[in-house]
Amino acid sequence: DTGVSQDPRHKITKRGQNVTFRCDPISEHNRLYWYRQTLGQGPEFLTYFQNEAQLEKSRLLSDRFSAERPKGSFSTLEIQRTEQGDSAMYLCASSFHLGLSEQYFGPGTRLTVT
Amino acid sequence: RKEVEQDPGPFNVPEGATVAFNCTYSNSASQSFFWYRQDCRKEPKLLMSVYSSGNEDGRFTAQLNRASQYISLLIRDSKLSDSATYLCVVNTITGSARQLTFGSGTQLTVLP
C-alpha cells in the first residue's frame, strides 16, 4: 500500500499522559499536514511541513501540541499532558509541493482520553 | 463567523434525485476550492476541484462565484453509493504557508 499511513489507529490514554502519533506520507510527497477532526465537524488544520521545515504552526491548539518531521519523511505529532477535550481523530495528509496539489489523507489516529 | 460555512443537512433523497449543496467562505484572498467526500469513519478524499468557469465530472457539477464567495455542488441522478458527508474546502496561501480550511460538511443519504 503506497498511501499515507498512520500509527497507531487507535489510542486510549489517561488524562495527563503524553501521546505521540506517527504519519508516513506518500514517498514522493514533500508536503505534510496534520489535522484534528471531532464528531460532526470537518478537519481542522493544525500544522504543515514542507520537507523538514515547519512552515505553519500557529494553528496548533496549545503549547501542549508539537510536531516534527526531522528528516523530511515521516512526521510525529505529540500531545503532552492530555486532556479529555483532546479526544478526537487526528488526520495526516501529504501532497506534492507544486502549486495547489491535492492532499491525500491517511486513515487517522483516533484518540480517546479518559 | 466560520471561515467556511455549509448547511449541515442531513439531506435524505431518493435514488435518482438531484441534490445541491451550498457553501460560503469568508476569506476573499482564498485561492482554490475543492469538494471532498468523507464516508463514515473514513478519511476525506478529493471529489473534485472547483473552478470559476464551473466544471463537471460525470454526474457532479461544481460552481464557484468569487464575487459572492459562494461554492456549490450539484449531484444529478443520485446513487445509493453517493451517501456520504460532502466537505467544502478552501485553500488559502499566505506567504510560504498554505492551509486548507474545511467546512463542517453536509451529510447526504440516498434512499432506495
Tab-separated table of C-alpha atoms in Angstrom:
chain	number	residue	atom	x	y	z
A	1	ASP	CA	0.000	0.000	0.000
A	2	THR	CA	1.594	3.259	-1.099
A	3	GLY	CA	-0.873	5.628	0.547
A	4	VAL	CA	-0.471	7.716	3.680
A	5	SER	CA	-0.201	5.567	6.779
A	6	GLN	CA	-0.721	6.495	10.398
A	7	ASP	CA	0.136	4.693	13.577
A	8	PRO	CA	-1.479	3.826	15.881
A	9	ARG	CA	-5.004	3.722	14.507
A	10	HIS	CA	-6.487	3.944	17.976
A	11	LYS	CA	-5.065	5.244	21.237
A	12	ILE	CA	-6.708	5.265	24.645
A	13	THR	CA	-4.860	7.183	27.303
A	14	LYS	CA	-5.488	8.624	30.718
A	15	ARG	CA	-5.710	12.335	31.283
A	16	GLY	CA	-2.309	13.826	31.929
A	17	GLN	CA	-0.349	11.314	29.888
A	18	ASN	CA	1.695	12.198	26.817
A	19	VAL	CA	0.917	10.624	23.456
A	20	THR	CA	2.770	10.559	20.154
A	21	PHE	CA	1.352	9.737	16.753
A	22	ARG	CA	3.267	8.886	13.622
A	23	CYS	CA	2.488	9.667	9.995
A	24	ASP	CA	4.249	8.225	6.946
A	25	PRO	CA	3.369	10.242	3.847
A	26	ILE	CA	3.344	9.083	0.242
A	27	SER	CA	7.040	8.793	-0.542
A	28	GLU	CA	7.190	11.334	-3.397
A	29	HIS	CA	5.292	13.982	-1.422
A	30	ASN	CA	7.290	16.639	0.349
A	31	ARG	CA	4.386	18.458	1.991
A	32	LEU	CA	2.802	17.003	5.097
A	33	TYR	CA	-0.171	18.308	7.070
A	34	TRP	CA	-1.782	17.493	10.402
A	35	TYR	CA	-5.485	17.980	11.123
A	36	ARG	CA	-7.835	17.272	14.006
A	37	GLN	CA	-11.427	16.203	13.431
A	38	THR	CA	-14.162	15.992	16.039
A	39	LEU	CA	-17.590	14.473	15.585
A	40	GLY	CA	-19.803	16.421	13.237
A	41	GLN	CA	-17.052	18.792	12.171
A	42	GLY	CA	-14.715	18.992	9.231
A	43	PRO	CA	-10.976	18.519	9.701
A	44	GLU	CA	-9.304	21.430	11.471
A	45	PHE	CA	-5.839	22.400	10.219
A	46	LEU	CA	-3.084	22.175	12.840
A	47	THR	CA	0.299	22.451	11.146
A	48	TYR	CA	2.156	21.910	7.898
A	49	PHE	CA	5.660	20.892	6.763
A	50	GLN	CA	7.486	21.315	3.532
A	51	ASN	CA	10.291	18.782	3.718
A	52	GLU	CA	11.633	19.133	7.255
A	53	ALA	CA	10.631	22.788	7.627
A	54	GLN	CA	7.517	23.509	9.672
A	55	LEU	CA	6.048	26.424	7.714
A	56	GLU	CA	2.865	26.957	9.670
A	57	LYS	CA	2.264	26.133	13.295
A	58	SER	CA	0.168	28.994	14.604
A	59	ARG	CA	-2.921	26.812	14.438
A	60	LEU	CA	-1.590	24.220	16.877
A	61	LEU	CA	-4.209	24.173	19.584
A	62	SER	CA	-1.946	24.927	22.515
A	63	ASP	CA	1.667	24.682	23.577
A	64	ARG	CA	0.931	21.101	24.615
A	65	PHE	CA	0.871	20.214	20.913
A	66	SER	CA	4.064	19.860	18.891
A	67	ALA	CA	5.026	18.255	15.614
A	68	GLU	CA	8.288	17.249	13.997
A	69	ARG	CA	9.478	15.970	10.683
A	70	PRO	CA	13.196	15.616	11.323
A	71	LYS	CA	14.331	14.077	8.048
A	72	GLY	CA	11.607	15.326	5.790
A	73	SER	CA	9.962	11.924	5.590
A	74	PHE	CA	7.723	10.681	8.421
A	75	SER	CA	6.285	13.074	10.984
A	76	THR	CA	5.214	12.828	14.596
A	77	LEU	CA	2.557	14.758	16.471
A	78	GLU	CA	2.919	14.847	20.241
A	79	ILE	CA	0.332	15.937	22.767
A	80	GLN	CA	1.628	16.489	26.267
A	81	ARG	CA	-0.489	16.344	29.428
A	82	THR	CA	-3.550	15.168	27.526
A	83	GLU	CA	-6.977	16.484	28.442
A	84	GLN	CA	-10.389	14.972	27.762
A	85	GLY	CA	-11.001	17.712	25.195
A	86	ASP	CA	-8.124	16.332	23.140
A	87	SER	CA	-10.232	13.272	22.272
A	88	ALA	CA	-10.618	13.394	18.501
A	89	MET	CA	-9.456	11.899	15.230
A	90	TYR	CA	-6.013	13.127	14.210
A	91	LEU	CA	-5.525	13.067	10.457
A	92	CYS	CA	-2.354	13.390	8.459
A	93	ALA	CA	-2.238	14.320	4.790
A	94	SER	CA	0.501	14.723	2.204
A	95	SER	CA	0.844	16.356	-1.183
A	96	PHE	CA	3.330	17.336	-3.864
A	97	HIS	CA	4.941	20.725	-3.459
A	98	LEU	CA	3.805	22.088	-6.797
A	99	GLY	CA	1.005	24.606	-6.829
A	100	LEU	CA	-2.141	23.696	-5.003
A	101	SER	CA	-1.845	19.928	-5.242
A	102	GLU	CA	-4.430	17.518	-3.942
A	103	GLN	CA	-3.921	16.387	-0.371
A	104	TYR	CA	-4.125	12.663	0.292
A	105	PHE	CA	-5.274	11.739	3.768
A	106	GLY	CA	-4.251	8.863	5.970
A	107	PRO	CA	-6.806	6.785	7.893
A	108	GLY	CA	-6.276	8.794	11.059
A	109	THR	CA	-5.482	8.059	14.687
A	110	ARG	CA	-8.480	8.077	16.985
A	111	LEU	CA	-7.504	9.359	20.434
A	112	THR	CA	-9.660	8.784	23.491
A	113	VAL	CA	-8.614	10.488	26.709
A	114	THR	CA	-10.275	9.026	29.782
B	1	ARG	CA	-18.292	33.582	11.856
B	2	LYS	CA	-16.781	30.363	10.500
B	3	GLU	CA	-14.346	30.702	7.607
B	4	VAL	CA	-16.251	28.109	5.594
B	5	GLU	CA	-19.934	27.541	6.189
B	6	GLN	CA	-22.123	24.747	4.930
B	7	ASP	CA	-25.672	23.605	5.526
B	8	PRO	CA	-25.114	20.534	7.736
B	9	GLY	CA	-28.171	18.742	6.444
B	10	PRO	CA	-28.899	15.917	6.648
B	11	PHE	CA	-30.210	15.625	3.138
B	12	ASN	CA	-32.259	12.477	2.602
B	13	VAL	CA	-33.122	11.988	-1.054
B	14	PRO	CA	-34.461	9.119	-3.148
B	15	GLU	CA	-32.310	7.407	-5.737
B	16	GLY	CA	-32.278	9.316	-8.986
B	17	ALA	CA	-32.912	12.690	-7.370
B	18	THR	CA	-30.880	15.816	-7.993
B	19	VAL	CA	-29.426	17.432	-4.914
B	20	ALA	CA	-27.470	20.656	-4.460
B	21	PHE	CA	-25.126	21.704	-1.679
B	22	ASN	CA	-24.043	25.246	-0.973
B	23	CYS	CA	-21.047	26.697	0.768
B	24	THR	CA	-19.833	30.205	1.575
B	25	TYR	CA	-16.353	31.336	2.575
B	26	SER	CA	-15.249	34.478	4.332
B	27	ASN	CA	-11.624	34.990	3.207
B	28	SER	CA	-11.660	36.850	-0.084
B	29	ALA	CA	-7.954	36.023	-0.536
B	30	SER	CA	-8.723	32.308	-0.842
B	31	GLN	CA	-7.242	30.919	-3.997
B	32	SER	CA	-8.527	27.461	-4.695
B	33	PHE	CA	-11.571	25.472	-3.838
B	34	PHE	CA	-12.497	21.837	-3.571
B	35	TRP	CA	-15.194	19.399	-2.652
B	36	TYR	CA	-14.063	16.419	-0.593
B	37	ARG	CA	-16.134	13.373	0.231
B	38	GLN	CA	-15.919	11.583	3.572
B	39	ASP	CA	-17.542	8.237	4.180
B	40	CYS	CA	-18.466	7.259	7.716
B	41	ARG	CA	-15.351	6.547	9.802
B	42	LYS	CA	-13.092	7.040	6.793
B	43	GLU	CA	-10.651	9.745	5.743
B	44	PRO	CA	-11.672	12.577	3.409
B	45	LYS	CA	-10.996	12.044	-0.292
B	46	LEU	CA	-10.946	14.640	-3.040
B	47	LEU	CA	-14.141	14.608	-5.095
B	48	MET	CA	-13.342	17.498	-7.404
B	49	SER	CA	-11.699	20.861	-7.663
B	50	VAL	CA	-13.890	23.904	-8.274
B	51	TYR	CA	-13.072	26.422	-10.995
B	52	SER	CA	-14.537	29.845	-11.665
B	53	SER	CA	-15.831	28.710	-15.029
B	54	GLY	CA	-17.666	25.821	-13.423
B	55	ASN	CA	-16.693	22.243	-14.000
B	56	GLU	CA	-18.390	18.920	-14.407
B	57	ASP	CA	-17.310	15.369	-13.684
B	58	GLY	CA	-19.958	12.895	-14.724
B	59	ARG	CA	-22.988	13.420	-12.523
B	60	PHE	CA	-21.233	16.055	-10.426
B	61	THR	CA	-21.116	19.767	-11.241
B	62	ALA	CA	-19.242	22.355	-9.198
B	63	GLN	CA	-19.627	26.111	-9.415
B	64	LEU	CA	-17.694	28.995	-7.900
B	65	ASN	CA	-18.799	32.604	-7.574
B	66	ARG	CA	-15.825	34.623	-6.317
B	67	ALA	CA	-17.795	37.863	-6.084
B	68	SER	CA	-20.329	36.276	-3.735
B	69	GLN	CA	-17.739	33.939	-2.148
B	70	TYR	CA	-20.062	31.052	-2.822
B	71	ILE	CA	-19.406	27.469	-3.929
B	72	SER	CA	-21.914	24.844	-4.948
B	73	LEU	CA	-22.034	21.152	-5.759
B	74	LEU	CA	-24.816	19.564	-7.792
B	75	ILE	CA	-25.307	15.816	-7.900
B	76	ARG	CA	-27.608	14.501	-10.593
B	77	ASP	CA	-29.203	11.049	-10.740
B	78	SER	CA	-28.031	10.280	-7.217
B	79	LYS	CA	-26.945	6.737	-6.373
B	80	LEU	CA	-27.001	4.855	-3.092
B	81	SER	CA	-23.196	4.982	-3.175
B	82	ASP	CA	-23.290	8.791	-3.084
B	83	SER	CA	-24.327	8.600	0.586
B	84	ALA	CA	-21.541	10.362	2.468
B	85	THR	CA	-20.585	13.680	4.006
B	86	TYR	CA	-19.536	16.314	1.495
B	87	LEU	CA	-16.940	18.789	2.698
B	88	CYS	CA	-16.448	22.215	1.138
B	89	VAL	CA	-12.763	23.135	1.264
B	90	VAL	CA	-10.952	26.405	0.677
B	91	ASN	CA	-7.199	26.729	0.154
B	92	THR	CA	-5.506	29.933	1.257
B	93	ILE	CA	-1.856	30.760	0.682
B	94	THR	CA	-0.211	33.357	2.897
B	95	GLY	CA	3.475	33.794	2.155
B	96	SER	CA	5.027	30.338	2.276
B	97	ALA	CA	2.154	28.903	4.275
B	98	ARG	CA	-0.779	27.170	2.742
B	99	GLN	CA	-3.821	25.966	4.568
B	100	LEU	CA	-6.909	24.008	3.727
B	101	THR	CA	-9.965	25.159	5.643
B	102	PHE	CA	-12.809	22.673	5.758
B	103	GLY	CA	-16.465	23.318	6.273
B	104	SER	CA	-18.321	21.165	8.760
B	105	GLY	CA	-19.738	19.041	5.974
B	106	THR	CA	-23.171	18.268	4.574
B	107	GLN	CA	-24.490	14.791	5.197
B	108	LEU	CA	-26.252	13.074	2.304
B	109	THR	CA	-28.238	9.868	2.492
B	110	VAL	CA	-29.610	8.463	-0.741
B	111	LEU	CA	-32.579	6.211	-0.077
B	112	PRO	CA	-33.643	3.216	-2.198
